[in-house]
Amino acid sequence: MDYRTVYKCGKGEIVEKKSRFIGEVFPVETEEEAAEILGNIKKQYWDARHHCWAYVIGEEQVQERFSDDGEPGGTAGKPILEVIRGHGLKNVLVVVTRYFGGTLLGTGGLVRAYTQSAQAGIAASTLITKIDGYELKIETDYSGLGKLQYLLAQRGLPTVDADYAETVTLSTLVAAGEEKAFIKAVTEATNAQAAVRRERACRFAYQEGEAVIF
């Protein structure tokens, strides 16, 4: 199952009527991991008034949790969760730490502030789409190399490894739903002179034009 998540953490900050809101974003895969991160943030910002948060954990059976941490009900945790949902993110924790500036913001002001600080944190993060698929190895002779390279480029598929010996062996990453069509395309492009085998199932993503395997 493909899903969008956080690759690198981010932190954004806004100030509203002298209250400081620090939004931080983390990739997480378990509730325990989220709890540990939240505990560390509370230690780091021990003098802050509130540590409001939300997370979405899981891929198919998704768990969603949030906390207003003392703010009026529905003004902090739920807006943070809505930001996560709006970006279509999974396996992510967003924590917004508030230093109270002495002026009450009201219900609408709090919702806006927590929404904007969560958005600022996500904007400062690096997001990726994790793809379920396979690493495939393709063996061909040198006469089929150019056709194979053209096919990979045409489909936007990476070459993650290459071995140039008596024959050429290239490794690439293909989404699970595209495997059969790709193998058929290789067979047709090389007149059945290339052999394709599945090396392993894996999850991968593209980051700055490079493939990352998880």
JSON list of C-alpha atoms in Angstrom, two decimals:
[
{"chain": "A", "resi": 1, "resn": "MET", "atom": "CA", "xyz": [0.00, 0.00, 0.00]},
{"chain": "A", "resi": 2, "resn": "ASP", "atom": "CA", "xyz": [1.52, 3.30, -1.08]},
{"chain": "A", "resi": 3, "resn": "TYR", "atom": "CA", "xyz": [1.27, 6.21, 1.34]},
{"chain": "A", "resi": 4, "resn": "ARG", "atom": "CA", "xyz": [2.58, 9.71, 1.90]},
{"chain": "A", "resi": 5, "resn": "THR", "atom": "CA", "xyz": [4.68, 10.38, 4.99]},
{"chain": "A", "resi": 6, "resn": "VAL", "atom": "CA", "xyz": [7.55, 12.38, 6.46]},
{"chain": "A", "resi": 7, "resn": "TYR", "atom": "CA", "xyz": [11.11, 11.58, 5.43]},
{"chain": "A", "resi": 8, "resn": "LYS", "atom": "CA", "xyz": [12.93, 14.32, 7.35]},
{"chain": "A", "resi": 9, "resn": "CYS", "atom": "CA", "xyz": [11.61, 16.11, 10.44]},
{"chain": "A", "resi": 10, "resn": "GLY", "atom": "CA", "xyz": [10.67, 19.77, 10.24]},
{"chain": "A", "resi": 11, "resn": "LYS", "atom": "CA", "xyz": [10.02, 22.64, 12.64]},
{"chain": "A", "resi": 12, "resn": "GLY", "atom": "CA", "xyz": [8.05, 25.82, 12.05]},
{"chain": "A", "resi": 13, "resn": "GLU", "atom": "CA", "xyz": [7.11, 28.66, 14.37]},
{"chain": "A", "resi": 14, "resn": "ILE", "atom": "CA", "xyz": [4.53, 31.43, 14.50]},
{"chain": "A", "resi": 15, "resn": "VAL", "atom": "CA", "xyz": [3.84, 34.20, 17.02]},
{"chain": "A", "resi": 16, "resn": "GLU", "atom": "CA", "xyz": [0.28, 35.30, 17.71]},
{"chain": "A", "resi": 17, "resn": "LYS", "atom": "CA", "xyz": [-0.32, 38.15, 20.19]},
{"chain": "A", "resi": 18, "resn": "LYS", "atom": "CA", "xyz": [2.97, 37.37, 21.89]},
{"chain": "A", "resi": 19, "resn": "SER", "atom": "CA", "xyz": [2.16, 33.66, 22.25]},
{"chain": "A", "resi": 20, "resn": "ARG", "atom": "CA", "xyz": [4.82, 31.52, 20.62]},
{"chain": "A", "resi": 21, "resn": "PHE", "atom": "CA", "xyz": [3.72, 28.35, 18.81]},
{"chain": "A", "resi": 22, "resn": "ILE", "atom": "CA", "xyz": [6.38, 25.82, 17.78]},
{"chain": "A", "resi": 23, "resn": "GLY", "atom": "CA", "xyz": [5.20, 23.12, 15.38]},
{"chain": "A", "resi": 24, "resn": "GLU", "atom": "CA", "xyz": [7.36, 20.01, 15.03]},
{"chain": "A", "resi": 25, "resn": "VAL", "atom": "CA", "xyz": [6.82, 17.05, 12.74]},
{"chain": "A", "resi": 26, "resn": "PHE", "atom": "CA", "xyz": [8.17, 13.51, 13.14]},
{"chain": "A", "resi": 27, "resn": "PRO", "atom": "CA", "xyz": [7.87, 10.18, 11.30]},
{"chain": "A", "resi": 28, "resn": "VAL", "atom": "CA", "xyz": [6.54, 7.50, 13.69]},
{"chain": "A", "resi": 29, "resn": "GLU", "atom": "CA", "xyz": [5.32, 3.95, 13.24]},
{"chain": "A", "resi": 30, "resn": "THR", "atom": "CA", "xyz": [4.09, 3.04, 16.74]},
{"chain": "A", "resi": 31, "resn": "GLU", "atom": "CA", "xyz": [2.23, 4.69, 19.61]},
{"chain": "A", "resi": 32, "resn": "GLU", "atom": "CA", "xyz": [5.20, 3.96, 21.85]},
{"chain": "A", "resi": 33, "resn": "GLU", "atom": "CA", "xyz": [7.51, 5.85, 19.52]},
{"chain": "A", "resi": 34, "resn": "ALA", "atom": "CA", "xyz": [5.12, 8.82, 19.49]},
{"chain": "A", "resi": 35, "resn": "ALA", "atom": "CA", "xyz": [4.91, 8.79, 23.30]},
{"chain": "A", "resi": 36, "resn": "GLU", "atom": "CA", "xyz": [8.69, 8.78, 23.60]},
{"chain": "A", "resi": 37, "resn": "ILE", "atom": "CA", "xyz": [9.07, 11.74, 21.24]},
{"chain": "A", "resi": 38, "resn": "LEU", "atom": "CA", "xyz": [6.35, 13.66, 23.08]},
{"chain": "A", "resi": 39, "resn": "GLY", "atom": "CA", "xyz": [8.10, 12.99, 26.38]},
{"chain": "A", "resi": 40, "resn": "ASN", "atom": "CA", "xyz": [11.37, 14.34, 24.99]},
{"chain": "A", "resi": 41, "resn": "ILE", "atom": "CA", "xyz": [9.65, 17.49, 23.73]},
{"chain": "A", "resi": 42, "resn": "LYS", "atom": "CA", "xyz": [8.10, 18.11, 27.15]},
{"chain": "A", "resi": 43, "resn": "LYS", "atom": "CA", "xyz": [11.56, 17.85, 28.68]},
{"chain": "A", "resi": 44, "resn": "GLN", "atom": "CA", "xyz": [13.08, 20.14, 26.07]},
{"chain": "A", "resi": 45, "resn": "TYR", "atom": "CA", "xyz": [10.37, 22.78, 26.45]},
{"chain": "A", "resi": 46, "resn": "TRP", "atom": "CA", "xyz": [9.74, 22.18, 30.12]},
{"chain": "A", "resi": 47, "resn": "ASP", "atom": "CA", "xyz": [8.67, 25.78, 30.75]},
{"chain": "A", "resi": 48, "resn": "ALA", "atom": "CA", "xyz": [6.02, 25.90, 28.02]},
{"chain": "A", "resi": 49, "resn": "ARG", "atom": "CA", "xyz": [2.32, 26.11, 28.86]},
{"chain": "A", "resi": 50, "resn": "HIS", "atom": "CA", "xyz": [0.96, 23.53, 26.42]},
{"chain": "A", "resi": 51, "resn": "HIS", "atom": "CA", "xyz": [2.18, 20.62, 24.29]},
{"chain": "A", "resi": 52, "resn": "CYS", "atom": "CA", "xyz": [-0.70, 19.82, 21.94]},
{"chain": "A", "resi": 53, "resn": "TRP", "atom": "CA", "xyz": [-0.39, 17.02, 19.44]},
{"chain": "A", "resi": 54, "resn": "ALA", "atom": "CA", "xyz": [-1.95, 14.67, 16.95]},
{"chain": "A", "resi": 55, "resn": "TYR", "atom": "CA", "xyz": [-0.80, 11.59, 15.10]},
{"chain": "A", "resi": 56, "resn": "VAL", "atom": "CA", "xyz": [-1.91, 9.23, 12.37]},
{"chain": "A", "resi": 57, "resn": "ILE", "atom": "CA", "xyz": [-0.30, 5.80, 12.66]},
{"chain": "A", "resi": 58, "resn": "GLY", "atom": "CA", "xyz": [-0.82, 2.79, 10.43]},
{"chain": "A", "resi": 59, "resn": "GLU", "atom": "CA", "xyz": [-1.39, 2.20, 6.76]},
{"chain": "A", "resi": 60, "resn": "GLU", "atom": "CA", "xyz": [-4.58, 0.16, 6.37]},
{"chain": "A", "resi": 61, "resn": "GLN", "atom": "CA", "xyz": [-5.86, 0.07, 9.96]},
{"chain": "A", "resi": 62, "resn": "VAL", "atom": "CA", "xyz": [-5.15, 3.67, 10.86]},
{"chain": "A", "resi": 63, "resn": "GLN", "atom": "CA", "xyz": [-5.03, 4.97, 14.41]},
{"chain": "A", "resi": 64, "resn": "GLU", "atom": "CA", "xyz": [-5.74, 8.66, 14.94]},
{"chain": "A", "resi": 65, "resn": "ARG", "atom": "CA", "xyz": [-5.19, 10.36, 18.30]},
{"chain": "A", "resi": 66, "resn": "PHE", "atom": "CA", "xyz": [-4.93, 13.96, 19.46]},
{"chain": "A", "resi": 67, "resn": "SER", "atom": "CA", "xyz": [-4.67, 16.03, 22.62]},
{"chain": "A", "resi": 68, "resn": "ASP", "atom": "CA", "xyz": [-5.55, 19.63, 23.51]},
{"chain": "A", "resi": 69, "resn": "ASP", "atom": "CA", "xyz": [-3.30, 19.44, 26.60]},
{"chain": "A", "resi": 70, "resn": "GLY", "atom": "CA", "xyz": [-5.29, 21.94, 28.62]},
{"chain": "A", "resi": 71, "resn": "GLU", "atom": "CA", "xyz": [-6.42, 24.21, 25.79]},
{"chain": "A", "resi": 72, "resn": "PRO", "atom": "CA", "xyz": [-10.21, 24.57, 25.31]},
{"chain": "A", "resi": 73, "resn": "GLY", "atom": "CA", "xyz": [-11.66, 21.41, 23.77]},
{"chain": "A", "resi": 74, "resn": "GLY", "atom": "CA", "xyz": [-11.38, 21.22, 20.00]},
{"chain": "A", "resi": 75, "resn": "THR", "atom": "CA", "xyz": [-9.04, 24.22, 19.61]},
{"chain": "A", "resi": 76, "resn": "ALA", "atom": "CA", "xyz": [-5.66, 22.50, 19.34]},
{"chain": "A", "resi": 77, "resn": "GLY", "atom": "CA", "xyz": [-5.36, 18.74, 18.85]},
{"chain": "A", "resi": 78, "resn": "LYS", "atom": "CA", "xyz": [-8.23, 18.39, 16.38]},
{"chain": "A", "resi": 79, "resn": "PRO", "atom": "CA", "xyz": [-7.01, 21.27, 14.16]},
{"chain": "A", "resi": 80, "resn": "ILE", "atom": "CA", "xyz": [-3.54, 19.68, 14.12]},
{"chain": "A", "resi": 81, "resn": "LEU", "atom": "CA", "xyz": [-5.10, 16.35, 13.11]},
{"chain": "A", "resi": 82, "resn": "GLU", "atom": "CA", "xyz": [-7.04, 18.06, 10.33]},
{"chain": "A", "resi": 83, "resn": "VAL", "atom": "CA", "xyz": [-3.79, 19.47, 8.94]},
{"chain": "A", "resi": 84, "resn": "ILE", "atom": "CA", "xyz": [-2.28, 15.96, 8.88]},
{"chain": "A", "resi": 85, "resn": "ARG", "atom": "CA", "xyz": [-5.38, 14.62, 7.14]},
{"chain": "A", "resi": 86, "resn": "GLY", "atom": "CA", "xyz": [-5.36, 17.51, 4.70]},
{"chain": "A", "resi": 87, "resn": "HIS", "atom": "CA", "xyz": [-1.85, 16.59, 3.57]},
{"chain": "A", "resi": 88, "resn": "GLY", "atom": "CA", "xyz": [-2.81, 12.91, 3.30]},
{"chain": "A", "resi": 89, "resn": "LEU", "atom": "CA", "xyz": [-0.04, 11.85, 5.68]},
{"chain": "A", "resi": 90, "resn": "LYS", "atom": "CA", "xyz": [0.32, 8.60, 7.60]},
{"chain": "A", "resi": 91, "resn": "ASN", "atom": "CA", "xyz": [2.80, 7.45, 10.23]},
{"chain": "A", "resi": 92, "resn": "VAL", "atom": "CA", "xyz": [3.35, 11.01, 11.37]},
{"chain": "A", "resi": 93, "resn": "LEU", "atom": "CA", "xyz": [3.28, 12.89, 14.68]},
{"chain": "A", "resi": 94, "resn": "VAL", "atom": "CA", "xyz": [2.83, 16.66, 14.90]},
{"chain": "A", "resi": 95, "resn": "VAL", "atom": "CA", "xyz": [3.44, 18.43, 18.20]},
{"chain": "A", "resi": 96, "resn": "VAL", "atom": "CA", "xyz": [2.75, 22.12, 18.75]},
{"chain": "A", "resi": 97, "resn": "THR", "atom": "CA", "xyz": [4.32, 23.67, 21.84]},
{"chain": "A", "resi": 98, "resn": "ARG", "atom": "CA", "xyz": [2.84, 26.94, 23.10]},
{"chain": "A", "resi": 99, "resn": "TYR", "atom": "CA", "xyz": [4.50, 29.58, 25.22]},
{"chain": "A", "resi": 100, "resn": "PHE", "atom": "CA", "xyz": [1.66, 31.76, 26.53]},
{"chain": "A", "resi": 101, "resn": "GLY", "atom": "CA", "xyz": [2.12, 35.43, 25.77]},
{"chain": "A", "resi": 102, "resn": "GLY", "atom": "CA", "xyz": [-0.37, 36.81, 28.27]},
{"chain": "A", "resi": 103, "resn": "THR", "atom": "CA", "xyz": [-3.24, 37.51, 25.88]},
{"chain": "A", "resi": 104, "resn": "LEU", "atom": "CA", "xyz": [-6.18, 35.14, 25.40]},
{"chain": "A", "resi": 105, "resn": "LEU", "atom": "CA", "xyz": [-6.73, 34.30, 21.75]},
{"chain": "A", "resi": 106, "resn": "GLY", "atom": "CA", "xyz": [-10.28, 33.01, 21.91]},
{"chain": "A", "resi": 107, "resn": "THR", "atom": "CA", "xyz": [-11.55, 29.83, 20.31]},
{"chain": "A", "resi": 108, "resn": "GLY", "atom": "CA", "xyz": [-11.14, 30.99, 16.71]},
{"chain": "A", "resi": 109, "resn": "GLY", "atom": "CA", "xyz": [-7.72, 32.46, 17.37]},
{"chain": "A", "resi": 110, "resn": "LEU", "atom": "CA", "xyz": [-6.48, 29.23, 18.94]},
{"chain": "A", "resi": 111, "resn": "VAL", "atom": "CA", "xyz": [-7.75, 27.11, 16.06]},
{"chain": "A", "resi": 112, "resn": "ARG", "atom": "CA", "xyz": [-6.01, 29.38, 13.55]},
{"chain": "A", "resi": 113, "resn": "ALA", "atom": "CA", "xyz": [-2.76, 29.46, 15.54]},
{"chain": "A", "resi": 114, "resn": "TYR", "atom": "CA", "xyz": [-2.54, 25.69, 15.99]},
{"chain": "A", "resi": 115, "resn": "THR", "atom": "CA", "xyz": [-3.50, 25.11, 12.36]},
{"chain": "A", "resi": 116, "resn": "GLN", "atom": "CA", "xyz": [-0.89, 27.55, 11.07]},
{"chain": "A", "resi": 117, "resn": "SER", "atom": "CA", "xyz": [1.88, 26.23, 13.32]},
{"chain": "A", "resi": 118, "resn": "ALA", "atom": "CA", "xyz": [1.18, 22.63, 12.27]},
{"chain": "A", "resi": 119, "resn": "GLN", "atom": "CA", "xyz": [1.23, 23.73, 8.63]},
{"chain": "A", "resi": 120, "resn": "ALA", "atom": "CA", "xyz": [4.51, 25.58, 9.21]},
{"chain": "A", "resi": 121, "resn": "GLY", "atom": "CA", "xyz": [6.08, 22.44, 10.66]},
{"chain": "A", "resi": 122, "resn": "ILE", "atom": "CA", "xyz": [4.96, 20.31, 7.72]},
{"chain": "A", "resi": 123, "resn": "ALA", "atom": "CA", "xyz": [6.13, 22.96, 5.25]},
{"chain": "A", "resi": 124, "resn": "ALA", "atom": "CA", "xyz": [9.60, 22.72, 6.82]},
{"chain": "A", "resi": 125, "resn": "SER", "atom": "CA", "xyz": [9.60, 18.90, 6.59]},
{"chain": "A", "resi": 126, "resn": "THR", "atom": "CA", "xyz": [10.59, 16.67, 3.70]},
{"chain": "A", "resi": 127, "resn": "LEU", "atom": "CA", "xyz": [7.65, 14.59, 2.50]},
{"chain": "A", "resi": 128, "resn": "ILE", "atom": "CA", "xyz": [7.79, 11.42, 0.41]},
{"chain": "A", "resi": 129, "resn": "THR", "atom": "CA", "xyz": [5.48, 8.77, -0.96]},
{"chain": "A", "resi": 130, "resn": "LYS", "atom": "CA", "xyz": [6.48, 5.25, 0.09]},
{"chain": "A", "resi": 131, "resn": "ILE", "atom": "CA", "xyz": [5.74, 2.74, -2.65]},
{"chain": "A", "resi": 132, "resn": "ASP", "atom": "CA", "xyz": [5.28, -1.02, -2.24]},
{"chain": "A", "resi": 133, "resn": "GLY", "atom": "CA", "xyz": [7.05, -2.85, -5.01]},
{"chain": "A", "resi": 134, "resn": "TYR", "atom": "CA", "xyz": [9.91, -5.05, -6.08]},
{"chain": "A", "resi": 135, "resn": "GLU", "atom": "CA", "xyz": [13.56, -4.87, -6.93]},
{"chain": "A", "resi": 136, "resn": "LEU", "atom": "CA", "xyz": [13.98, -6.55, -10.29]},
{"chain": "A", "resi": 137, "resn": "LYS", "atom": "CA", "xyz": [17.20, -7.73, -11.92]},
{"chain": "A", "resi": 138, "resn": "ILE", "atom": "CA", "xyz": [17.38, -7.68, -15.69]},
{"chain": "A", "resi": 139, "resn": "GLU", "atom": "CA", "xyz": [20.10, -9.56, -17.55]},
{"chain": "A", "resi": 140, "resn": "THR", "atom": "CA", "xyz": [20.76, -8.81, -21.20]},
{"chain": "A", "resi": 141, "resn": "ASP", "atom": "CA", "xyz": [23.58, -8.87, -23.72]},
{"chain": "A", "resi": 142, "resn": "TYR", "atom": "CA", "xyz": [25.24, -5.63, -24.77]},
{"chain": "A", "resi": 143, "resn": "SER", "atom": "CA", "xyz": [23.13, -5.33, -27.90]},
{"chain": "A", "resi": 144, "resn": "GLY", "atom": "CA", "xyz": [20.02, -4.98, -25.72]},
{"chain": "A", "resi": 145, "resn": "LEU", "atom": "CA", "xyz": [21.53, -2.52, -23.25]},
{"chain": "A", "resi": 146, "resn": "GLY", "atom": "CA", "xyz": [20.52, 0.62, -25.12]},
{"chain": "A", "resi": 147, "resn": "LYS", "atom": "CA", "xyz": [16.93, -0.58, -25.53]},
{"chain": "A", "resi": 148, "resn": "LEU", "atom": "CA", "xyz": [16.75, -1.44, -21.85]},
{"chain": "A", "resi": 149, "resn": "GLN", "atom": "CA", "xyz": [18.17, 1.91, -20.75]},
{"chain": "A", "resi": 150, "resn": "TYR", "atom": "CA", "xyz": [15.69, 3.70, -23.01]},
{"chain": "A", "resi": 151, "resn": "LEU", "atom": "CA", "xyz": [12.80, 1.71, -21.54]},
{"chain": "A", "resi": 152, "resn": "LEU", "atom": "CA", "xyz": [13.85, 2.54, -17.97]},
{"chain": "A", "resi": 153, "resn": "ALA", "atom": "CA", "xyz": [14.20, 6.23, -18.79]},
{"chain": "A", "resi": 154, "resn": "GLN", "atom": "CA", "xyz": [10.85, 6.27, -20.60]},
{"chain": "A", "resi": 155, "resn": "ARG", "atom": "CA", "xyz": [9.10, 4.85, -17.55]},
{"chain": "A", "resi": 156, "resn": "GLY", "atom": "CA", "xyz": [11.05, 6.97, -15.06]},
{"chain": "A", "resi": 157, "resn": "LEU", "atom": "CA", "xyz": [12.51, 3.91, -13.33]},
{"chain": "A", "resi": 158, "resn": "PRO", "atom": "CA", "xyz": [15.86, 4.13, -11.51]},
{"chain": "A", "resi": 159, "resn": "THR", "atom": "CA", "xyz": [18.92, 1.98, -12.08]},
{"chain": "A", "resi": 160, "resn": "VAL", "atom": "CA", "xyz": [19.92, 1.10, -8.52]},
{"chain": "A", "resi": 161, "resn": "ASP", "atom": "CA", "xyz": [22.75, -1.27, -9.44]},
{"chain": "A", "resi": 162, "resn": "ALA", "atom": "CA", "xyz": [24.60, -2.36, -12.57]},
{"chain": "A", "resi": 163, "resn": "ASP", "atom": "CA", "xyz": [27.06, -5.13, -13.34]},
{"chain": "A", "resi": 164, "resn": "TYR", "atom": "CA", "xyz": [28.93, -5.09, -16.65]},
{"chain": "A", "resi": 165, "resn": "ALA", "atom": "CA", "xyz": [30.52, -8.47, -17.28]},
{"chain": "A", "resi": 166, "resn": "GLU", "atom": "CA", "xyz": [30.06, -10.92, -20.16]},
{"chain": "A", "resi": 167, "resn": "THR", "atom": "CA", "xyz": [26.42, -9.86, -19.97]},
{"chain": "A", "resi": 168, "resn": "VAL", "atom": "CA", "xyz": [24.87, -6.76, -18.40]},
{"chain": "A", "resi": 169, "resn": "THR", "atom": "CA", "xyz": [22.74, -6.99, -15.26]},
{"chain": "A", "resi": 170, "resn": "LEU", "atom": "CA", "xyz": [20.73, -3.96, -14.18]},
{"chain": "A", "resi": 171, "resn": "SER", "atom": "CA", "xyz": [18.60, -3.62, -11.04]},
{"chain": "A", "resi": 172, "resn": "THR", "atom": "CA", "xyz": [15.55, -1.39, -10.92]},
{"chain": "A", "resi": 173, "resn": "LEU", "atom": "CA", "xyz": [12.55, -0.70, -8.69]},
{"chain": "A", "resi": 174, "resn": "VAL", "atom": "CA", "xyz": [9.00, -1.22, -9.88]},
{"chain": "A", "resi": 175, "resn": "ALA", "atom": "CA", "xyz": [5.70, -0.61, -8.10]},
{"chain": "A", "resi": 176, "resn": "ALA", "atom": "CA", "xyz": [3.84, -3.82, -7.34]},
{"chain": "A", "resi": 177, "resn": "GLY", "atom": "CA", "xyz": [0.98, -3.02, -9.71]},
{"chain": "A", "resi": 178, "resn": "GLU", "atom": "CA", "xyz": [3.35, -2.32, -12.59]},
{"chain": "A", "resi": 179, "resn": "GLU", "atom": "CA", "xyz": [5.54, -5.43, -12.43]},
{"chain": "A", "resi": 180, "resn": "LYS", "atom": "CA", "xyz": [3.74, -7.55, -15.04]},
{"chain": "A", "resi": 181, "resn": "ALA", "atom": "CA", "xyz": [3.41, -4.70, -17.53]},
{"chain": "A", "resi": 182, "resn": "PHE", "atom": "CA", "xyz": [7.09, -3.85, -17.11]},
{"chain": "A", "resi": 183, "resn": "ILE", "atom": "CA", "xyz": [8.26, -7.43, -17.67]},
{"chain": "A", "resi": 184, "resn": "LYS", "atom": "CA", "xyz": [6.11, -7.58, -20.80]},
{"chain": "A", "resi": 185, "resn": "ALA", "atom": "CA", "xyz": [7.63, -4.31, -22.04]},
{"chain": "A", "resi": 186, "resn": "VAL", "atom": "CA", "xyz": [11.17, -5.62, -21.45]},
{"chain": "A", "resi": 187, "resn": "THR", "atom": "CA", "xyz": [10.37, -8.82, -23.36]},
{"chain": "A", "resi": 188, "resn": "GLU", "atom": "CA", "xyz": [8.98, -6.88, -26.30]},
{"chain": "A", "resi": 189, "resn": "ALA", "atom": "CA", "xyz": [11.76, -4.27, -26.36]},
{"chain": "A", "resi": 190, "resn": "THR", "atom": "CA", "xyz": [14.54, -6.87, -26.38]},
{"chain": "A", "resi": 191, "resn": "ASN", "atom": "CA", "xyz": [12.80, -9.52, -28.50]},
{"chain": "A", "resi": 192, "resn": "ALA", "atom": "CA", "xyz": [12.76, -11.83, -25.48]},
{"chain": "A", "resi": 193, "resn": "GLN", "atom": "CA", "xyz": [16.56, -11.68, -25.20]},
{"chain": "A", "resi": 194, "resn": "ALA", "atom": "CA", "xyz": [16.49, -10.22, -21.66]},
{"chain": "A", "resi": 195, "resn": "ALA", "atom": "CA", "xyz": [15.77, -12.24, -18.51]},
{"chain": "A", "resi": 196, "resn": "VAL", "atom": "CA", "xyz": [13.92, -10.56, -15.65]},
{"chain": "A", "resi": 197, "resn": "ARG", "atom": "CA", "xyz": [13.78, -11.95, -12.15]},
{"chain": "A", "resi": 198, "resn": "ARG", "atom": "CA", "xyz": [12.32, -10.61, -8.93]},
{"chain": "A", "resi": 199, "resn": "GLU", "atom": "CA", "xyz": [15.13, -10.04, -6.44]},
{"chain": "A", "resi": 200, "resn": "ARG", "atom": "CA", "xyz": [13.00, -9.04, -3.45]},
{"chain": "A", "resi": 201, "resn": "ALA", "atom": "CA", "xyz": [9.89, -7.25, -2.29]},
{"chain": "A", "resi": 202, "resn": "CYS", "atom": "CA", "xyz": [10.65, -3.83, -0.87]},
{"chain": "A", "resi": 203, "resn": "ARG", "atom": "CA", "xyz": [9.30, -0.39, -0.10]},
{"chain": "A", "resi": 204, "resn": "PHE", "atom": "CA", "xyz": [10.90, 2.58, -1.80]},
{"chain": "A", "resi": 205, "resn": "ALA", "atom": "CA", "xyz": [10.48, 6.28, -2.47]},
{"chain": "A", "resi": 206, "resn": "TYR", "atom": "CA", "xyz": [12.02, 9.02, -4.58]},
{"chain": "A", "resi": 207, "resn": "GLN", "atom": "CA", "xyz": [13.87, 11.83, -2.87]},
{"chain": "A", "resi": 208, "resn": "GLU", "atom": "CA", "xyz": [15.47, 14.61, -4.90]},
{"chain": "A", "resi": 209, "resn": "GLY", "atom": "CA", "xyz": [15.44, 12.37, -7.96]},
{"chain": "A", "resi": 210, "resn": "GLU", "atom": "CA", "xyz": [17.12, 9.45, -6.19]},
{"chain": "A", "resi": 211, "resn": "ALA", "atom": "CA", "xyz": [15.52, 6.19, -5.16]},
{"chain": "A", "resi": 212, "resn": "VAL", "atom": "CA", "xyz": [15.58, 5.35, -1.45]},
{"chain": "A", "resi": 213, "resn": "ILE", "atom": "CA", "xyz": [14.90, 1.77, -0.32]},
{"chain": "A", "resi": 214, "resn": "PHE", "atom": "CA", "xyz": [13.45, 1.14, 3.13]}
]
